[in-house]
Short mmCIF file of N, CA and C in Angstrom, two decimals:
data_model
loop_
_atom_site.label_atom_id
_atom_site.label_comp_id
_atom_site.label_asym_id
_atom_site.label_seq_id
_atom_site.Cartn_x
_atom_site.Cartn_y
_atom_site.Cartn_z
N MET A 1 -31.76 -16.94 8.64
CA MET A 1 -31.18 -18.17 8.13
C MET A 1 -29.67 -17.99 7.98
N GLU A 2 -28.92 -18.89 8.51
CA GLU A 2 -27.46 -18.78 8.50
C GLU A 2 -26.90 -19.29 7.19
N ASN A 3 -25.96 -18.56 6.65
CA ASN A 3 -25.30 -18.94 5.41
C ASN A 3 -24.22 -19.96 5.76
N ARG A 4 -24.29 -21.14 5.15
CA ARG A 4 -23.35 -22.22 5.48
C ARG A 4 -21.90 -21.81 5.24
N LYS A 5 -21.65 -21.14 4.12
CA LYS A 5 -20.28 -20.71 3.80
C LYS A 5 -19.75 -19.79 4.91
N GLN A 6 -20.57 -18.84 5.33
CA GLN A 6 -20.16 -17.91 6.38
C GLN A 6 -19.81 -18.64 7.66
N SER A 7 -20.66 -19.59 8.07
CA SER A 7 -20.44 -20.25 9.35
C SER A 7 -19.16 -21.07 9.36
N GLU A 8 -18.71 -21.50 8.18
CA GLU A 8 -17.49 -22.30 8.11
C GLU A 8 -16.22 -21.45 8.09
N THR A 9 -16.35 -20.16 7.78
CA THR A 9 -15.15 -19.34 7.61
C THR A 9 -14.95 -18.29 8.70
N ARG A 10 -16.01 -17.79 9.30
CA ARG A 10 -15.85 -16.76 10.31
C ARG A 10 -17.11 -16.68 11.16
N PRO A 11 -17.01 -16.10 12.36
CA PRO A 11 -18.20 -15.92 13.18
C PRO A 11 -19.13 -14.89 12.54
N ALA A 12 -20.38 -14.88 12.96
CA ALA A 12 -21.36 -13.96 12.39
C ALA A 12 -21.44 -12.67 13.20
N ALA A 13 -21.73 -11.58 12.49
CA ALA A 13 -22.04 -10.32 13.16
C ALA A 13 -23.38 -10.48 13.87
N ARG A 14 -23.54 -9.75 14.99
CA ARG A 14 -24.77 -9.86 15.76
C ARG A 14 -25.38 -8.49 15.99
N PRO A 15 -26.72 -8.41 16.05
CA PRO A 15 -27.38 -7.14 16.34
C PRO A 15 -26.81 -6.51 17.62
N GLY A 16 -26.65 -5.20 17.57
CA GLY A 16 -26.10 -4.46 18.69
C GLY A 16 -24.62 -4.20 18.59
N GLN A 17 -23.93 -4.94 17.73
CA GLN A 17 -22.49 -4.73 17.59
C GLN A 17 -22.21 -3.42 16.86
N ASP A 18 -21.05 -2.84 17.17
CA ASP A 18 -20.56 -1.65 16.48
C ASP A 18 -19.92 -2.06 15.17
N ILE A 19 -19.99 -1.16 14.19
CA ILE A 19 -19.30 -1.34 12.92
C ILE A 19 -18.15 -0.35 12.88
N VAL A 20 -16.95 -0.87 12.70
CA VAL A 20 -15.73 -0.05 12.63
C VAL A 20 -15.10 -0.28 11.26
N ILE A 21 -14.66 0.80 10.63
CA ILE A 21 -13.95 0.71 9.35
C ILE A 21 -12.52 1.15 9.58
N THR A 22 -11.57 0.35 9.10
CA THR A 22 -10.16 0.72 9.22
C THR A 22 -9.65 1.24 7.89
N GLY A 23 -8.66 2.10 7.96
CA GLY A 23 -8.09 2.65 6.74
C GLY A 23 -9.07 3.59 6.05
N HIS A 24 -8.95 3.69 4.74
CA HIS A 24 -9.80 4.55 3.92
C HIS A 24 -10.37 3.75 2.76
N ILE A 25 -11.61 4.05 2.40
CA ILE A 25 -12.23 3.35 1.28
C ILE A 25 -11.69 3.88 -0.05
N GLY A 26 -11.81 3.07 -1.09
CA GLY A 26 -11.52 3.50 -2.45
C GLY A 26 -10.06 3.64 -2.82
N ILE A 27 -9.15 3.28 -1.92
CA ILE A 27 -7.72 3.48 -2.17
C ILE A 27 -7.25 2.70 -3.40
N GLY A 28 -7.59 1.43 -3.46
CA GLY A 28 -7.16 0.61 -4.60
C GLY A 28 -7.66 1.16 -5.92
N GLY A 29 -8.90 1.61 -5.93
CA GLY A 29 -9.47 2.18 -7.15
C GLY A 29 -8.83 3.51 -7.51
N ALA A 30 -8.52 4.33 -6.51
CA ALA A 30 -7.87 5.62 -6.78
C ALA A 30 -6.50 5.41 -7.40
N ILE A 31 -5.75 4.44 -6.88
CA ILE A 31 -4.43 4.14 -7.44
C ILE A 31 -4.56 3.71 -8.89
N GLN A 32 -5.47 2.78 -9.16
CA GLN A 32 -5.66 2.30 -10.52
C GLN A 32 -6.13 3.41 -11.45
N ALA A 33 -7.01 4.28 -10.97
CA ALA A 33 -7.50 5.39 -11.79
C ALA A 33 -6.36 6.33 -12.19
N VAL A 34 -5.47 6.63 -11.24
CA VAL A 34 -4.33 7.50 -11.56
C VAL A 34 -3.44 6.83 -12.60
N ARG A 35 -3.18 5.55 -12.44
CA ARG A 35 -2.32 4.84 -13.39
C ARG A 35 -2.92 4.78 -14.79
N GLU A 36 -4.24 4.60 -14.86
CA GLU A 36 -4.88 4.41 -16.17
C GLU A 36 -5.41 5.68 -16.81
N ARG A 37 -5.67 6.73 -16.01
CA ARG A 37 -6.27 7.95 -16.56
C ARG A 37 -5.52 9.21 -16.13
N ARG A 38 -4.23 9.08 -15.95
CA ARG A 38 -3.42 10.20 -15.48
C ARG A 38 -3.57 11.44 -16.36
N GLU A 39 -3.54 11.28 -17.67
CA GLU A 39 -3.61 12.45 -18.56
C GLU A 39 -4.94 13.19 -18.41
N ILE A 40 -6.02 12.45 -18.28
CA ILE A 40 -7.33 13.08 -18.07
C ILE A 40 -7.36 13.78 -16.72
N LEU A 41 -6.88 13.12 -15.69
CA LEU A 41 -6.89 13.69 -14.34
C LEU A 41 -6.00 14.92 -14.26
N ARG A 42 -4.88 14.89 -14.96
CA ARG A 42 -3.91 15.99 -14.94
C ARG A 42 -4.51 17.30 -15.49
N GLN A 43 -5.53 17.19 -16.32
CA GLN A 43 -6.17 18.38 -16.88
C GLN A 43 -6.94 19.16 -15.83
N THR A 44 -7.34 18.49 -14.75
CA THR A 44 -8.16 19.12 -13.72
C THR A 44 -7.48 19.18 -12.36
N LEU A 45 -6.71 18.17 -12.04
CA LEU A 45 -6.15 18.04 -10.70
C LEU A 45 -4.65 18.33 -10.68
N PRO A 46 -4.13 18.85 -9.57
CA PRO A 46 -2.70 19.11 -9.48
C PRO A 46 -1.89 17.81 -9.44
N GLU A 47 -0.71 17.87 -10.00
CA GLU A 47 0.18 16.70 -10.04
C GLU A 47 0.48 16.19 -8.62
N ALA A 48 0.61 17.10 -7.66
CA ALA A 48 0.90 16.69 -6.28
C ALA A 48 -0.21 15.79 -5.73
N LEU A 49 -1.45 16.07 -6.07
CA LEU A 49 -2.56 15.24 -5.62
C LEU A 49 -2.46 13.85 -6.24
N LEU A 50 -2.11 13.77 -7.52
CA LEU A 50 -1.98 12.48 -8.19
C LEU A 50 -0.83 11.68 -7.60
N GLU A 51 0.28 12.35 -7.29
CA GLU A 51 1.42 11.66 -6.67
C GLU A 51 1.06 11.14 -5.28
N THR A 52 0.30 11.94 -4.53
CA THR A 52 -0.15 11.48 -3.21
C THR A 52 -1.00 10.23 -3.35
N ALA A 53 -1.93 10.23 -4.29
CA ALA A 53 -2.79 9.07 -4.51
C ALA A 53 -1.98 7.84 -4.92
N GLU A 54 -0.99 8.03 -5.77
CA GLU A 54 -0.13 6.90 -6.16
C GLU A 54 0.61 6.34 -4.95
N GLY A 55 0.96 7.20 -4.02
CA GLY A 55 1.66 6.79 -2.80
C GLY A 55 0.81 5.94 -1.87
N PHE A 56 -0.51 5.93 -2.08
CA PHE A 56 -1.38 5.07 -1.27
C PHE A 56 -0.95 3.62 -1.38
N GLY A 57 -0.36 3.25 -2.50
CA GLY A 57 0.05 1.87 -2.74
C GLY A 57 1.06 1.37 -1.72
N ARG A 58 1.93 2.25 -1.26
CA ARG A 58 2.91 1.86 -0.24
C ARG A 58 2.20 1.44 1.04
N ASP A 59 1.11 2.13 1.37
CA ASP A 59 0.35 1.77 2.57
C ASP A 59 -0.32 0.42 2.41
N LEU A 60 -0.81 0.12 1.20
CA LEU A 60 -1.49 -1.16 0.97
C LEU A 60 -0.53 -2.33 1.07
N GLU A 61 0.69 -2.15 0.60
CA GLU A 61 1.67 -3.23 0.59
C GLU A 61 2.02 -3.71 2.00
N ARG A 62 2.02 -2.80 2.96
CA ARG A 62 2.43 -3.21 4.30
C ARG A 62 1.25 -3.31 5.28
N ARG A 63 0.04 -3.20 4.79
CA ARG A 63 -1.13 -3.19 5.66
C ARG A 63 -1.65 -4.59 5.95
N THR A 64 -1.66 -4.96 7.20
CA THR A 64 -2.38 -6.14 7.67
C THR A 64 -3.15 -5.69 8.90
N LEU A 65 -4.12 -6.44 9.29
CA LEU A 65 -4.92 -6.04 10.44
C LEU A 65 -4.59 -6.95 11.62
N PRO A 66 -4.01 -6.38 12.70
CA PRO A 66 -3.58 -7.19 13.84
C PRO A 66 -4.73 -7.50 14.80
N LEU A 67 -5.84 -8.00 14.27
CA LEU A 67 -6.98 -8.38 15.10
C LEU A 67 -7.34 -9.82 14.78
N GLU A 68 -7.70 -10.56 15.80
CA GLU A 68 -8.15 -11.94 15.58
C GLU A 68 -9.66 -11.99 15.70
N GLN A 69 -10.29 -12.73 14.78
CA GLN A 69 -11.73 -12.91 14.88
C GLN A 69 -12.05 -13.77 16.09
N THR A 70 -13.10 -13.39 16.79
CA THR A 70 -13.59 -14.16 17.92
C THR A 70 -15.10 -14.24 17.79
N ASP A 71 -15.74 -14.86 18.77
CA ASP A 71 -17.20 -14.89 18.73
C ASP A 71 -17.79 -13.52 19.02
N ARG A 72 -16.97 -12.56 19.43
CA ARG A 72 -17.44 -11.20 19.72
C ARG A 72 -16.98 -10.18 18.68
N MET A 73 -16.28 -10.65 17.64
CA MET A 73 -15.76 -9.73 16.64
C MET A 73 -15.59 -10.45 15.30
N THR A 74 -15.99 -9.77 14.22
CA THR A 74 -15.74 -10.29 12.88
C THR A 74 -14.89 -9.28 12.13
N VAL A 75 -14.09 -9.78 11.21
CA VAL A 75 -13.21 -8.94 10.40
C VAL A 75 -13.32 -9.40 8.95
N ARG A 76 -13.52 -8.45 8.04
CA ARG A 76 -13.51 -8.79 6.62
C ARG A 76 -12.85 -7.65 5.85
N GLU A 77 -12.05 -8.00 4.86
CA GLU A 77 -11.42 -6.98 4.04
C GLU A 77 -12.44 -6.44 3.04
N VAL A 78 -12.39 -5.13 2.83
CA VAL A 78 -13.24 -4.48 1.84
C VAL A 78 -12.47 -4.52 0.53
N LYS A 79 -13.02 -5.17 -0.47
CA LYS A 79 -12.29 -5.35 -1.72
C LYS A 79 -13.10 -4.84 -2.88
N GLU A 80 -13.28 -5.69 -3.88
CA GLU A 80 -14.02 -5.31 -5.09
C GLU A 80 -15.46 -4.96 -4.74
N GLY A 81 -15.95 -3.88 -5.33
CA GLY A 81 -17.30 -3.42 -5.06
C GLY A 81 -17.36 -2.38 -3.96
N GLY A 82 -16.26 -2.21 -3.25
CA GLY A 82 -16.16 -1.16 -2.25
C GLY A 82 -16.91 -1.43 -0.96
N ILE A 83 -17.03 -0.38 -0.17
CA ILE A 83 -17.62 -0.50 1.17
C ILE A 83 -19.09 -0.87 1.09
N PHE A 84 -19.83 -0.36 0.09
CA PHE A 84 -21.25 -0.70 0.01
C PHE A 84 -21.44 -2.19 -0.24
N THR A 85 -20.60 -2.81 -1.08
CA THR A 85 -20.69 -4.25 -1.31
C THR A 85 -20.33 -5.02 -0.04
N ALA A 86 -19.29 -4.58 0.67
CA ALA A 86 -18.88 -5.26 1.90
C ALA A 86 -19.99 -5.20 2.95
N LEU A 87 -20.64 -4.06 3.07
CA LEU A 87 -21.74 -3.92 4.03
C LEU A 87 -22.92 -4.80 3.62
N TRP A 88 -23.27 -4.79 2.34
CA TRP A 88 -24.36 -5.62 1.83
C TRP A 88 -24.07 -7.10 2.12
N ASP A 89 -22.86 -7.53 1.78
CA ASP A 89 -22.49 -8.94 1.98
C ASP A 89 -22.54 -9.32 3.45
N LEU A 90 -22.04 -8.45 4.31
CA LEU A 90 -22.07 -8.72 5.75
C LEU A 90 -23.51 -8.95 6.21
N ALA A 91 -24.41 -8.05 5.83
CA ALA A 91 -25.81 -8.16 6.26
C ALA A 91 -26.46 -9.42 5.70
N ARG A 92 -26.26 -9.68 4.42
CA ARG A 92 -26.88 -10.84 3.77
C ARG A 92 -26.34 -12.15 4.34
N GLU A 93 -25.04 -12.27 4.42
CA GLU A 93 -24.43 -13.52 4.88
C GLU A 93 -24.72 -13.82 6.35
N ASP A 94 -24.82 -12.78 7.16
CA ASP A 94 -25.00 -12.99 8.59
C ASP A 94 -26.46 -12.86 9.03
N GLY A 95 -27.35 -12.51 8.09
CA GLY A 95 -28.77 -12.42 8.41
C GLY A 95 -29.10 -11.29 9.36
N VAL A 96 -28.42 -10.15 9.20
CA VAL A 96 -28.64 -8.99 10.06
C VAL A 96 -28.92 -7.76 9.20
N GLY A 97 -29.29 -6.68 9.87
CA GLY A 97 -29.40 -5.39 9.22
C GLY A 97 -28.27 -4.50 9.71
N LEU A 98 -28.27 -3.27 9.23
CA LEU A 98 -27.25 -2.33 9.68
C LEU A 98 -27.70 -0.91 9.45
N THR A 99 -27.17 -0.04 10.27
CA THR A 99 -27.32 1.40 10.08
C THR A 99 -25.91 1.98 10.08
N VAL A 100 -25.56 2.64 8.97
CA VAL A 100 -24.22 3.21 8.81
C VAL A 100 -24.37 4.70 8.52
N TYR A 101 -23.48 5.48 9.10
CA TYR A 101 -23.48 6.93 8.92
C TYR A 101 -22.48 7.30 7.83
N LEU A 102 -23.00 7.77 6.70
CA LEU A 102 -22.17 8.05 5.53
C LEU A 102 -20.98 8.94 5.86
N LYS A 103 -21.21 9.97 6.66
CA LYS A 103 -20.12 10.90 6.98
C LYS A 103 -19.04 10.28 7.86
N ASN A 104 -19.31 9.11 8.44
CA ASN A 104 -18.31 8.43 9.25
C ASN A 104 -17.46 7.46 8.44
N ILE A 105 -17.82 7.24 7.19
CA ILE A 105 -17.04 6.33 6.35
C ILE A 105 -15.77 7.07 5.91
N PRO A 106 -14.60 6.57 6.28
CA PRO A 106 -13.36 7.29 5.99
C PRO A 106 -12.96 7.20 4.51
N VAL A 107 -12.86 8.36 3.88
CA VAL A 107 -12.46 8.44 2.48
C VAL A 107 -11.50 9.62 2.33
N ARG A 108 -10.41 9.39 1.63
CA ARG A 108 -9.40 10.45 1.43
C ARG A 108 -9.92 11.49 0.43
N GLN A 109 -9.56 12.74 0.66
CA GLN A 109 -9.97 13.81 -0.24
C GLN A 109 -9.45 13.56 -1.66
N GLU A 110 -8.25 13.01 -1.77
CA GLU A 110 -7.70 12.70 -3.09
C GLU A 110 -8.60 11.71 -3.83
N THR A 111 -9.11 10.72 -3.12
CA THR A 111 -10.01 9.74 -3.74
C THR A 111 -11.29 10.42 -4.21
N ILE A 112 -11.84 11.29 -3.39
CA ILE A 112 -13.07 12.00 -3.77
C ILE A 112 -12.84 12.82 -5.03
N GLU A 113 -11.74 13.55 -5.09
CA GLU A 113 -11.49 14.40 -6.26
C GLU A 113 -11.26 13.59 -7.52
N ILE A 114 -10.53 12.49 -7.42
CA ILE A 114 -10.31 11.61 -8.57
C ILE A 114 -11.65 11.05 -9.04
N CYS A 115 -12.47 10.62 -8.11
CA CYS A 115 -13.78 10.06 -8.45
C CYS A 115 -14.69 11.10 -9.09
N GLU A 116 -14.64 12.33 -8.62
CA GLU A 116 -15.46 13.38 -9.22
C GLU A 116 -15.08 13.61 -10.68
N VAL A 117 -13.80 13.68 -10.96
CA VAL A 117 -13.35 13.91 -12.34
C VAL A 117 -13.77 12.77 -13.26
N LEU A 118 -13.68 11.54 -12.77
CA LEU A 118 -13.95 10.36 -13.61
C LEU A 118 -15.37 9.83 -13.46
N ASP A 119 -16.21 10.52 -12.69
CA ASP A 119 -17.60 10.11 -12.45
C ASP A 119 -17.67 8.70 -11.88
N LEU A 120 -16.89 8.46 -10.83
CA LEU A 120 -16.89 7.18 -10.12
C LEU A 120 -17.47 7.39 -8.72
N ASN A 121 -18.09 6.37 -8.18
CA ASN A 121 -18.62 6.42 -6.82
C ASN A 121 -17.58 5.81 -5.88
N PRO A 122 -16.98 6.60 -4.98
CA PRO A 122 -15.93 6.06 -4.12
C PRO A 122 -16.43 4.97 -3.17
N TYR A 123 -17.72 4.94 -2.89
CA TYR A 123 -18.29 3.95 -1.98
C TYR A 123 -18.49 2.60 -2.66
N GLU A 124 -18.35 2.57 -3.98
CA GLU A 124 -18.49 1.34 -4.76
C GLU A 124 -17.20 1.02 -5.51
N LEU A 125 -16.09 1.49 -4.96
CA LEU A 125 -14.80 1.41 -5.63
C LEU A 125 -13.84 0.48 -4.88
N LEU A 126 -13.05 -0.24 -5.63
CA LEU A 126 -12.03 -1.15 -5.10
C LEU A 126 -11.35 -0.54 -3.88
N SER A 127 -11.34 -1.28 -2.78
CA SER A 127 -10.90 -0.71 -1.50
C SER A 127 -9.94 -1.61 -0.74
N GLY A 128 -9.00 -2.25 -1.41
CA GLY A 128 -8.03 -3.09 -0.72
C GLY A 128 -7.32 -2.33 0.39
N GLY A 129 -6.99 -3.03 1.47
CA GLY A 129 -6.31 -2.40 2.59
C GLY A 129 -7.26 -1.79 3.60
N CYS A 130 -8.54 -1.80 3.29
CA CYS A 130 -9.58 -1.28 4.18
C CYS A 130 -10.32 -2.49 4.76
N PHE A 131 -10.64 -2.45 6.04
CA PHE A 131 -11.31 -3.58 6.69
C PHE A 131 -12.59 -3.13 7.37
N LEU A 132 -13.55 -4.04 7.40
CA LEU A 132 -14.82 -3.84 8.07
C LEU A 132 -14.82 -4.76 9.29
N VAL A 133 -14.99 -4.17 10.47
CA VAL A 133 -14.94 -4.93 11.72
C VAL A 133 -16.28 -4.74 12.45
N THR A 134 -16.86 -5.83 12.93
CA THR A 134 -18.00 -5.72 13.84
C THR A 134 -17.54 -6.22 15.20
N SER A 135 -17.96 -5.50 16.23
CA SER A 135 -17.47 -5.83 17.57
C SER A 135 -18.49 -5.42 18.62
N ASP A 136 -18.48 -6.15 19.74
CA ASP A 136 -19.33 -5.77 20.87
C ASP A 136 -18.92 -4.40 21.42
N ASN A 137 -17.65 -4.05 21.27
CA ASN A 137 -17.17 -2.76 21.77
C ASN A 137 -16.23 -2.13 20.75
N GLY A 138 -16.80 -1.30 19.88
CA GLY A 138 -16.03 -0.64 18.84
C GLY A 138 -14.93 0.25 19.37
N ASN A 139 -15.17 0.89 20.52
CA ASN A 139 -14.13 1.77 21.09
C ASN A 139 -12.88 0.99 21.44
N ASP A 140 -13.04 -0.22 21.99
CA ASP A 140 -11.88 -1.05 22.30
C ASP A 140 -11.11 -1.41 21.03
N VAL A 141 -11.84 -1.70 19.96
CA VAL A 141 -11.19 -2.03 18.68
C VAL A 141 -10.41 -0.82 18.17
N ILE A 142 -11.04 0.35 18.21
CA ILE A 142 -10.39 1.57 17.73
C ILE A 142 -9.12 1.86 18.53
N LEU A 143 -9.18 1.71 19.84
CA LEU A 143 -7.99 1.93 20.68
C LEU A 143 -6.90 0.91 20.37
N ALA A 144 -7.27 -0.35 20.20
CA ALA A 144 -6.27 -1.39 19.88
C ALA A 144 -5.61 -1.10 18.54
N LEU A 145 -6.39 -0.64 17.58
CA LEU A 145 -5.84 -0.30 16.27
C LEU A 145 -4.90 0.90 16.36
N GLU A 146 -5.32 1.92 17.12
CA GLU A 146 -4.47 3.11 17.27
C GLU A 146 -3.11 2.76 17.86
N GLN A 147 -3.08 1.80 18.77
CA GLN A 147 -1.80 1.37 19.36
C GLN A 147 -0.90 0.73 18.32
N GLN A 148 -1.48 0.24 17.23
CA GLN A 148 -0.72 -0.37 16.13
C GLN A 148 -0.47 0.64 15.00
N GLY A 149 -0.90 1.90 15.20
CA GLY A 149 -0.72 2.92 14.17
C GLY A 149 -1.73 2.83 13.03
N ILE A 150 -2.88 2.21 13.28
CA ILE A 150 -3.91 2.04 12.26
C ILE A 150 -5.14 2.83 12.67
N ARG A 151 -5.68 3.57 11.72
CA ARG A 151 -6.87 4.36 11.99
C ARG A 151 -8.11 3.47 11.94
N GLY A 152 -8.94 3.59 12.95
CA GLY A 152 -10.24 2.92 12.97
C GLY A 152 -11.32 3.96 13.22
N THR A 153 -12.45 3.83 12.54
CA THR A 153 -13.52 4.81 12.65
C THR A 153 -14.85 4.11 12.93
N PHE A 154 -15.58 4.58 13.93
CA PHE A 154 -16.92 4.06 14.19
C PHE A 154 -17.81 4.50 13.04
N ALA A 155 -18.49 3.54 12.39
CA ALA A 155 -19.31 3.86 11.23
C ALA A 155 -20.79 3.58 11.44
N GLY A 156 -21.15 2.74 12.42
CA GLY A 156 -22.56 2.45 12.61
C GLY A 156 -22.78 1.25 13.50
N LYS A 157 -23.98 0.65 13.37
CA LYS A 157 -24.38 -0.47 14.22
C LYS A 157 -24.99 -1.59 13.39
N VAL A 158 -24.81 -2.80 13.87
CA VAL A 158 -25.51 -3.97 13.33
C VAL A 158 -26.89 -3.98 13.99
N THR A 159 -27.94 -4.25 13.19
CA THR A 159 -29.31 -4.25 13.71
C THR A 159 -29.99 -5.60 13.45
N ASP A 160 -31.15 -5.77 14.04
CA ASP A 160 -31.91 -7.00 13.81
C ASP A 160 -33.03 -6.82 12.80
N SER A 161 -33.08 -5.68 12.12
CA SER A 161 -34.20 -5.37 11.22
C SER A 161 -34.06 -5.94 9.82
N HIS A 162 -32.91 -6.35 9.43
CA HIS A 162 -32.57 -6.81 8.08
C HIS A 162 -32.53 -5.67 7.06
N ASP A 163 -32.83 -4.42 7.48
CA ASP A 163 -32.69 -3.26 6.59
C ASP A 163 -31.22 -2.86 6.56
N LYS A 164 -30.80 -2.39 5.41
CA LYS A 164 -29.43 -1.92 5.22
C LYS A 164 -29.51 -0.41 4.99
N VAL A 165 -29.42 0.35 6.07
CA VAL A 165 -29.70 1.79 6.06
C VAL A 165 -28.40 2.58 6.05
N ILE A 166 -28.34 3.57 5.15
CA ILE A 166 -27.24 4.53 5.12
C ILE A 166 -27.82 5.89 5.48
N ARG A 167 -27.34 6.47 6.57
CA ARG A 167 -27.82 7.79 7.01
C ARG A 167 -26.81 8.86 6.60
N ASN A 168 -27.36 9.97 6.12
CA ASN A 168 -26.54 11.12 5.76
C ASN A 168 -27.24 12.34 6.33
N GLY A 169 -26.84 12.74 7.53
CA GLY A 169 -27.53 13.82 8.22
C GLY A 169 -28.94 13.37 8.57
N ASP A 170 -29.94 14.17 8.16
CA ASP A 170 -31.33 13.84 8.45
C ASP A 170 -31.94 12.88 7.44
N SER A 171 -31.26 12.65 6.34
CA SER A 171 -31.83 11.76 5.31
C SER A 171 -31.28 10.35 5.46
N CYS A 172 -32.04 9.40 4.94
CA CYS A 172 -31.55 8.03 4.95
C CYS A 172 -31.96 7.36 3.64
N ARG A 173 -31.18 6.38 3.26
CA ARG A 173 -31.48 5.59 2.08
C ARG A 173 -31.12 4.15 2.39
N TYR A 174 -31.58 3.26 1.55
CA TYR A 174 -31.30 1.85 1.73
C TYR A 174 -30.27 1.41 0.70
N LEU A 175 -29.38 0.54 1.12
CA LEU A 175 -28.39 0.00 0.18
C LEU A 175 -29.10 -0.82 -0.87
N ASN A 176 -28.71 -0.63 -2.11
CA ASN A 176 -29.19 -1.46 -3.20
C ASN A 176 -28.28 -2.67 -3.34
N ARG A 177 -28.81 -3.70 -3.99
CA ARG A 177 -27.98 -4.87 -4.29
C ARG A 177 -26.77 -4.37 -5.08
N PRO A 178 -25.57 -4.75 -4.67
CA PRO A 178 -24.38 -4.23 -5.34
C PRO A 178 -24.27 -4.68 -6.79
N GLY A 179 -23.74 -3.78 -7.60
CA GLY A 179 -23.43 -4.11 -8.99
C GLY A 179 -21.93 -4.32 -9.13
N ARG A 180 -21.44 -4.07 -10.31
CA ARG A 180 -20.00 -4.21 -10.55
C ARG A 180 -19.25 -3.08 -9.88
N ASP A 181 -18.01 -3.36 -9.58
CA ASP A 181 -17.13 -2.34 -9.02
C ASP A 181 -17.02 -1.18 -10.01
N GLU A 182 -16.96 0.03 -9.48
CA GLU A 182 -16.84 1.22 -10.31
C GLU A 182 -15.59 1.20 -11.19
N ILE A 183 -14.59 0.43 -10.80
CA ILE A 183 -13.34 0.38 -11.57
C ILE A 183 -13.59 -0.15 -12.97
N TRP A 184 -14.69 -0.90 -13.17
CA TRP A 184 -15.01 -1.43 -14.50
C TRP A 184 -15.29 -0.31 -15.49
N LYS A 185 -15.72 0.86 -15.00
CA LYS A 185 -15.93 1.99 -15.91
C LYS A 185 -14.62 2.38 -16.59
N LEU A 186 -13.51 2.26 -15.86
CA LEU A 186 -12.21 2.55 -16.47
C LEU A 186 -11.90 1.54 -17.56
N GLU A 187 -12.15 0.28 -17.27
CA GLU A 187 -11.81 -0.78 -18.22
C GLU A 187 -12.70 -0.75 -19.45
N LYS A 188 -13.96 -0.31 -19.28
CA LYS A 188 -14.87 -0.20 -20.41
C LYS A 188 -14.65 1.09 -21.20
N GLY A 189 -13.92 2.02 -20.61
CA GLY A 189 -13.69 3.30 -21.26
C GLY A 189 -14.77 4.32 -20.96
N ASP A 190 -15.62 4.06 -19.95
CA ASP A 190 -16.69 4.99 -19.58
C ASP A 190 -16.21 6.10 -18.66
N ALA A 191 -14.98 6.00 -18.18
CA ALA A 191 -14.47 7.03 -17.26
C ALA A 191 -13.17 7.58 -17.80
#
């Protein structure tokens, strides 16, 4: 069943298309975590790592995606709720399934370390500046992005099963309905 809102705003992803992720997930959340919990992070992590994470903001300010949506490609920004929410929404709104390879999801080491200290899930963390692209030919998208100086990574495939599968080596799990963005833990004082 087609979602009316989706059909009015962008083309739908189709089974067989490649899933490409641009940039790195969790960047927006990592920046906010450093700003709000610097003293806690400083107890465990080197200052240079925190400064690098703060510098992610410069990349977000100038980041746009030089791709146009067509009937063969969809583009959506990964925002609140992180990559898992963006993947869930894509599948639900477009009436498709997906298989994504966890190790192919691009995440900066600085983001991982910040998330470990604060007990945050980087895959469910604010990810502005990161985009989710579905395309008939992911390699062409990745090459076009590279010519613009933007990293694109093949992450998986759109399927017709309606299952939302995340593979990690030999194991697989299904995406759960997304909850609140992990950044709320900072605001509630849980991190």
